[in-house]
Amino acid sequence: GAGVSQSPSNKVTEKGKDVELRCDPISGHTALYWYRQSLGQGLEFLIYFQGNSAPDKSGLPSDRFSAERTGGSVSTLTIQRTQQEDSAVYLCASSVRQGLDTEAFFGQGTRLTVV
Amino acid sequence: AQSVTQPDIHITVSEGASLELRCNYSYGATPYLFWYVQSPGQGLQLLLKYFSGDTLVQGIKGFEAEFKRSQSSFNLRKPSVHWSDAAEYFCAVGTNDYKLSFGAGTTVTVRA
């Protein structure tokens, strides 16, 4: 596809279960970001991947959160033992390279609801 | 620490009227500033950005923003809004060469 694709678009899970959120960036984009958007709040940075460099995980809120990027393309954000406070929209973005002068293109997000 | 404040949670404007959305930032260095728009069910779309140079920046969809260092502001404006401008708008500051710090957003409602 032409844009950033995220799946699933919606996910309802029970508290304590693990979930995986997927992001397919734009082909050829080396930089990939995950953000979280909670109700009434702005976007919160979670993690950043750039090429083969070690990711910047400084935004992950707890050790229940992890992410990987395989082959420099698809990324998966995993939340273990989900809690109700994890309910949010998780947004993925990619850009052609590192640098704020390059536009980051956002996917439509995955809305996670923990019940 | 860097932060972005959008003082208005919700603004209602009549179609054809002008719109101004406020954004204040706190950042020690010269900021990279952005405005994004999020339409219902859509991802974020970049409207415009400021890095340096002319403090009045033109963006897509007829939007513009003005950087005022003395006021630590980067307000977004549009002279005449269209119903399609109803959306949520986010101001953001670049905190290094890849990370963005976002404000809480302003929801714009356009009435006929």
Short mmCIF file of N, CA and C in Angstrom, two decimals, chain A residues 60-102:
data_model
loop_
_atom_site.label_atom_id
_atom_site.label_comp_id
_atom_site.label_asym_id
_atom_site.label_seq_id
_atom_site.Cartn_x
_atom_site.Cartn_y
_atom_site.Cartn_z
N LEU A 60 8.89 3.81 26.45
CA LEU A 60 8.07 2.67 26.86
C LEU A 60 7.72 2.81 28.34
N PRO A 61 6.44 2.75 28.69
CA PRO A 61 6.01 3.07 30.05
C PRO A 61 6.35 2.02 31.10
N SER A 62 6.54 0.79 30.69
CA SER A 62 6.89 -0.25 31.66
C SER A 62 7.51 -1.41 30.90
N ASP A 63 8.03 -2.37 31.66
CA ASP A 63 8.66 -3.53 31.02
C ASP A 63 7.64 -4.49 30.44
N ARG A 64 6.36 -4.17 30.58
CA ARG A 64 5.34 -4.98 29.91
C ARG A 64 5.28 -4.66 28.42
N PHE A 65 5.86 -3.53 28.05
CA PHE A 65 5.84 -3.09 26.67
C PHE A 65 7.16 -3.44 25.99
N SER A 66 7.06 -3.96 24.78
CA SER A 66 8.26 -4.21 23.99
C SER A 66 7.89 -4.06 22.52
N ALA A 67 8.91 -3.87 21.72
CA ALA A 67 8.68 -3.74 20.28
C ALA A 67 9.88 -4.26 19.54
N GLU A 68 9.61 -4.76 18.36
CA GLU A 68 10.69 -5.19 17.50
C GLU A 68 10.37 -4.78 16.07
N ARG A 69 11.42 -4.75 15.30
CA ARG A 69 11.26 -4.44 13.88
C ARG A 69 12.09 -5.45 13.11
N THR A 70 11.41 -6.25 12.35
CA THR A 70 12.07 -7.34 11.64
C THR A 70 12.45 -6.92 10.23
N GLY A 71 13.69 -7.21 9.87
CA GLY A 71 14.14 -6.94 8.51
C GLY A 71 14.06 -5.49 8.12
N GLY A 72 14.06 -4.62 9.10
CA GLY A 72 14.01 -3.20 8.80
C GLY A 72 12.70 -2.74 8.23
N SER A 73 11.66 -3.58 8.37
CA SER A 73 10.37 -3.21 7.79
C SER A 73 9.27 -3.28 8.84
N VAL A 74 8.56 -4.38 8.88
CA VAL A 74 7.40 -4.52 9.76
C VAL A 74 7.82 -4.43 11.22
N SER A 75 6.97 -3.77 12.00
CA SER A 75 7.22 -3.65 13.43
C SER A 75 6.02 -4.20 14.20
N THR A 76 6.33 -4.81 15.34
CA THR A 76 5.29 -5.32 16.23
C THR A 76 5.49 -4.73 17.61
N LEU A 77 4.43 -4.16 18.16
CA LEU A 77 4.43 -3.65 19.53
C LEU A 77 3.66 -4.67 20.37
N THR A 78 4.31 -5.18 21.39
CA THR A 78 3.70 -6.20 22.25
C THR A 78 3.48 -5.63 23.64
N ILE A 79 2.29 -5.84 24.14
CA ILE A 79 1.97 -5.45 25.51
C ILE A 79 1.60 -6.72 26.25
N GLN A 80 2.35 -7.01 27.28
CA GLN A 80 2.09 -8.21 28.08
C GLN A 80 1.24 -7.85 29.29
N ARG A 81 0.43 -8.81 29.69
CA ARG A 81 -0.38 -8.66 30.91
C ARG A 81 -1.07 -7.30 30.91
N THR A 82 -1.90 -7.09 29.90
CA THR A 82 -2.52 -5.78 29.71
C THR A 82 -3.29 -5.33 30.93
N GLN A 83 -3.26 -4.01 31.13
CA GLN A 83 -3.98 -3.34 32.21
C GLN A 83 -4.96 -2.36 31.59
N GLN A 84 -5.95 -1.94 32.36
CA GLN A 84 -6.95 -1.02 31.84
C GLN A 84 -6.33 0.31 31.41
N GLU A 85 -5.28 0.71 32.09
CA GLU A 85 -4.64 1.99 31.72
C GLU A 85 -3.90 1.91 30.40
N ASP A 86 -3.79 0.70 29.84
CA ASP A 86 -3.16 0.56 28.52
C ASP A 86 -4.14 0.90 27.40
N SER A 87 -5.41 1.05 27.73
CA SER A 87 -6.40 1.39 26.72
C SER A 87 -6.06 2.73 26.10
N ALA A 88 -5.92 2.74 24.78
CA ALA A 88 -5.50 3.95 24.06
C ALA A 88 -5.49 3.61 22.57
N VAL A 89 -5.19 4.63 21.78
CA VAL A 89 -4.93 4.42 20.36
C VAL A 89 -3.41 4.41 20.17
N TYR A 90 -2.93 3.37 19.55
CA TYR A 90 -1.50 3.23 19.31
C TYR A 90 -1.23 3.56 17.86
N LEU A 91 -0.41 4.58 17.66
CA LEU A 91 -0.13 5.09 16.32
C LEU A 91 1.30 4.76 15.92
N CYS A 92 1.45 4.35 14.70
CA CYS A 92 2.75 4.09 14.12
C CYS A 92 3.00 5.12 13.03
N ALA A 93 4.24 5.50 12.87
CA ALA A 93 4.62 6.44 11.81
C ALA A 93 5.94 6.01 11.21
N SER A 94 6.16 6.39 9.97
CA SER A 94 7.46 6.12 9.37
C SER A 94 7.90 7.33 8.56
N SER A 95 9.20 7.45 8.38
CA SER A 95 9.76 8.50 7.55
C SER A 95 10.93 7.94 6.78
N VAL A 96 11.26 8.62 5.70
CA VAL A 96 12.24 8.07 4.77
C VAL A 96 13.62 7.94 5.42
N ARG A 97 13.90 8.81 6.40
CA ARG A 97 15.17 8.73 7.11
C ARG A 97 15.01 9.46 8.43
N GLN A 98 16.05 9.41 9.22
CA GLN A 98 16.04 10.14 10.49
C GLN A 98 16.14 11.63 10.22
N GLY A 99 15.47 12.41 11.01
CA GLY A 99 15.54 13.85 10.87
C GLY A 99 14.17 14.47 10.83
N LEU A 100 13.97 15.51 11.62
CA LEU A 100 12.67 16.13 11.69
C LEU A 100 12.34 16.91 10.42
N ASP A 101 13.34 17.10 9.57
CA ASP A 101 13.05 17.79 8.31
C ASP A 101 12.39 16.86 7.30
N THR A 102 12.32 15.59 7.64
CA THR A 102 11.60 14.66 6.78
C THR A 102 10.25 14.36 7.41
#
